[in-house]
Amino acid sequence: MAEDQDWRGNVGGMNWERAERFLGGNALARVACLDDEGNPYVVPLWYTWDGEGFFLVVRERARVAQYMKKNPKVSLVVDEAAVDDERGEYILPKVFCQGRAEIIEEPNVGGKWVSIAEGMSVRYLGPDGPTYLVPTLTQPRWLIKV
């Protein structure tokens, strides 16, 4: 194997400042929990990082929310494979989390989840994001924090 491993790019750990910047981007969170039979269940979700935890806004009938309510142990990863255009090297920023899902709000219309979802819609879909969200505001959603 070659001594020079520049080909690996930046695949090591991130400092806190870089992690905070990364979590403010638009990568999806992959949330893992256990289904009713004890099997792993993983779903990609939008999230908001508040500096202490991840907020998830989930539609009422989403199985992931029901599973987390029954068994709050979860794992979460936010990752993104890319090439750094400035340096031309491969980067793989990633943040892992294991914790407990805290149900902040059961499914409801007009709760705290609305302002969080509005921010997510802009972050993930751009300035017109609310045009996607607004027609669905009558659909109840969970607010969960990991």
Short mmCIF file of C-alpha atoms in Angstrom, two decimals:
data_model
loop_
_atom_site.label_atom_id
_atom_site.label_comp_id
_atom_site.label_asym_id
_atom_site.label_seq_id
_atom_site.Cartn_x
_atom_site.Cartn_y
_atom_site.Cartn_z
CA MET A 1 0.00 0.00 0.00
CA ALA A 2 1.24 3.47 -0.80
CA GLU A 3 2.70 5.49 2.05
CA ASP A 4 0.94 8.62 0.82
CA GLN A 5 -2.75 8.38 1.73
CA ASP A 6 -3.91 11.77 0.46
CA TRP A 7 -6.38 9.85 -1.67
CA ARG A 8 -8.39 9.21 1.50
CA GLY A 9 -9.41 12.85 1.73
CA ASN A 10 -10.89 14.23 4.94
CA VAL A 11 -12.57 11.21 6.50
CA GLY A 12 -11.62 11.72 10.16
CA GLY A 13 -13.55 13.26 13.01
CA MET A 14 -14.94 16.78 13.09
CA ASN A 15 -14.40 19.41 15.72
CA TRP A 16 -17.50 20.83 17.42
CA GLU A 17 -17.59 23.99 15.28
CA ARG A 18 -17.49 22.00 12.05
CA ALA A 19 -20.12 19.56 13.35
CA GLU A 20 -22.45 22.46 14.23
CA ARG A 21 -22.01 23.91 10.73
CA PHE A 22 -22.64 20.52 9.15
CA LEU A 23 -25.79 19.92 11.22
CA GLY A 24 -27.13 23.28 9.98
CA GLY A 25 -26.97 21.99 6.40
CA ASN A 26 -29.54 19.98 4.52
CA ALA A 27 -28.36 16.38 4.95
CA LEU A 28 -31.06 13.99 6.11
CA ALA A 29 -31.03 12.18 9.43
CA ARG A 30 -31.39 8.43 9.30
CA VAL A 31 -33.27 7.43 12.42
CA ALA A 32 -33.18 3.83 13.64
CA CYS A 33 -35.53 2.29 16.17
CA LEU A 34 -37.06 -1.15 16.75
CA ASP A 35 -40.35 -2.23 15.21
CA ASP A 36 -43.03 -4.20 17.06
CA GLU A 37 -41.18 -7.48 16.43
CA GLY A 38 -37.81 -6.16 17.59
CA ASN A 39 -36.37 -5.71 14.10
CA PRO A 40 -34.33 -2.63 13.17
CA TYR A 41 -36.42 0.03 11.43
CA VAL A 42 -34.58 2.90 9.72
CA VAL A 43 -36.13 5.92 8.06
CA PRO A 44 -34.65 9.12 6.56
CA LEU A 45 -36.13 12.27 8.12
CA TRP A 46 -35.75 16.02 8.08
CA TYR A 47 -34.42 17.31 11.39
CA THR A 48 -33.57 20.52 13.21
CA TRP A 49 -30.52 20.61 15.49
CA ASP A 50 -30.92 23.04 18.41
CA GLY A 51 -27.41 22.62 19.82
CA GLU A 52 -28.54 19.97 22.29
CA GLY A 53 -30.69 17.53 20.35
CA PHE A 54 -32.50 16.73 17.14
CA PHE A 55 -36.13 17.76 16.58
CA LEU A 56 -38.14 15.49 14.29
CA VAL A 57 -41.56 16.39 12.90
CA VAL A 58 -43.37 13.24 11.85
CA ARG A 59 -46.79 12.68 10.31
CA GLU A 60 -49.43 11.12 12.55
CA ARG A 61 -49.53 7.68 10.91
CA ALA A 62 -45.75 7.30 10.52
CA ARG A 63 -44.71 3.96 11.96
CA VAL A 64 -41.39 5.38 13.17
CA ALA A 65 -43.18 7.66 15.66
CA GLN A 66 -45.35 4.84 16.96
CA TYR A 67 -42.29 2.61 17.38
CA MET A 68 -40.38 5.35 19.22
CA LYS A 69 -43.31 5.89 21.56
CA LYS A 70 -43.32 2.19 22.50
CA ASN A 71 -39.53 1.92 22.77
CA PRO A 72 -37.72 5.27 22.92
CA LYS A 73 -34.20 3.86 22.36
CA VAL A 74 -32.96 5.22 19.04
CA SER A 75 -29.84 5.72 16.97
CA LEU A 76 -29.46 8.54 14.51
CA VAL A 77 -26.86 9.39 11.89
CA VAL A 78 -26.51 12.47 9.71
CA ASP A 79 -23.99 11.93 6.94
CA GLU A 80 -23.15 13.12 3.47
CA ALA A 81 -20.56 11.93 0.96
CA ALA A 82 -19.12 14.70 -1.19
CA VAL A 83 -16.03 16.08 -2.86
CA ASP A 84 -14.63 19.32 -1.44
CA ASP A 85 -14.55 21.53 -4.54
CA GLU A 86 -11.87 23.80 -3.10
CA ARG A 87 -9.41 21.02 -2.37
CA GLY A 88 -10.73 18.31 -4.68
CA GLU A 89 -10.67 15.73 -1.90
CA TYR A 90 -13.30 13.27 -0.75
CA ILE A 91 -15.06 14.22 2.46
CA LEU A 92 -17.53 12.26 4.54
CA PRO A 93 -18.93 14.43 7.30
CA LYS A 94 -20.98 12.42 9.77
CA VAL A 95 -22.54 12.76 13.19
CA PHE A 96 -23.78 9.76 15.17
CA CYS A 97 -26.14 9.81 18.11
CA GLN A 98 -27.65 7.22 20.40
CA GLY A 99 -30.31 8.29 22.82
CA ARG A 100 -33.94 8.36 23.74
CA ALA A 101 -36.81 9.73 21.74
CA GLU A 102 -38.76 12.21 23.83
CA ILE A 103 -42.32 12.79 22.67
CA ILE A 104 -42.70 16.56 22.93
CA GLU A 105 -46.14 16.58 21.27
CA GLU A 106 -48.53 13.80 20.35
CA PRO A 107 -50.12 14.23 16.89
CA ASN A 108 -51.89 17.58 16.70
CA VAL A 109 -52.67 20.45 14.36
CA GLY A 110 -51.09 23.84 15.05
CA GLY A 111 -48.69 22.85 17.82
CA LYS A 112 -45.07 23.75 18.44
CA TRP A 113 -44.12 21.51 15.53
CA VAL A 114 -45.43 24.08 12.99
CA SER A 115 -42.65 26.66 13.42
CA ILE A 116 -40.02 23.91 13.43
CA ALA A 117 -41.47 22.38 10.26
CA GLU A 118 -41.56 25.81 8.60
CA GLY A 119 -37.84 26.23 9.25
CA MET A 120 -37.17 22.72 7.95
CA SER A 121 -39.15 23.37 4.76
CA VAL A 122 -36.98 26.39 3.93
CA ARG A 123 -33.77 24.59 4.85
CA TYR A 124 -34.51 21.50 2.78
CA LEU A 125 -36.53 22.94 -0.11
CA GLY A 126 -35.33 26.55 -0.32
CA PRO A 127 -37.29 29.81 -0.12
CA ASP A 128 -40.39 28.23 -1.66
CA GLY A 129 -40.40 25.41 0.90
CA PRO A 130 -43.44 26.71 2.78
CA THR A 131 -45.52 26.29 -0.40
CA TYR A 132 -45.05 22.54 0.13
CA LEU A 133 -45.81 22.68 3.85
CA VAL A 134 -48.76 25.09 4.06
CA PRO A 135 -51.31 22.85 2.26
CA THR A 136 -50.49 20.04 4.73
CA LEU A 137 -50.73 22.03 7.98
CA THR A 138 -54.11 20.43 8.71
CA GLN A 139 -52.46 17.01 8.92
CA PRO A 140 -51.58 16.15 12.54
CA ARG A 141 -47.91 15.62 13.33
CA TRP A 142 -45.74 14.41 16.18
CA LEU A 143 -42.90 16.50 17.58
CA ILE A 144 -40.08 14.30 18.85
CA LYS A 145 -36.67 15.22 20.27
CA VAL A 146 -33.68 12.88 20.34
#
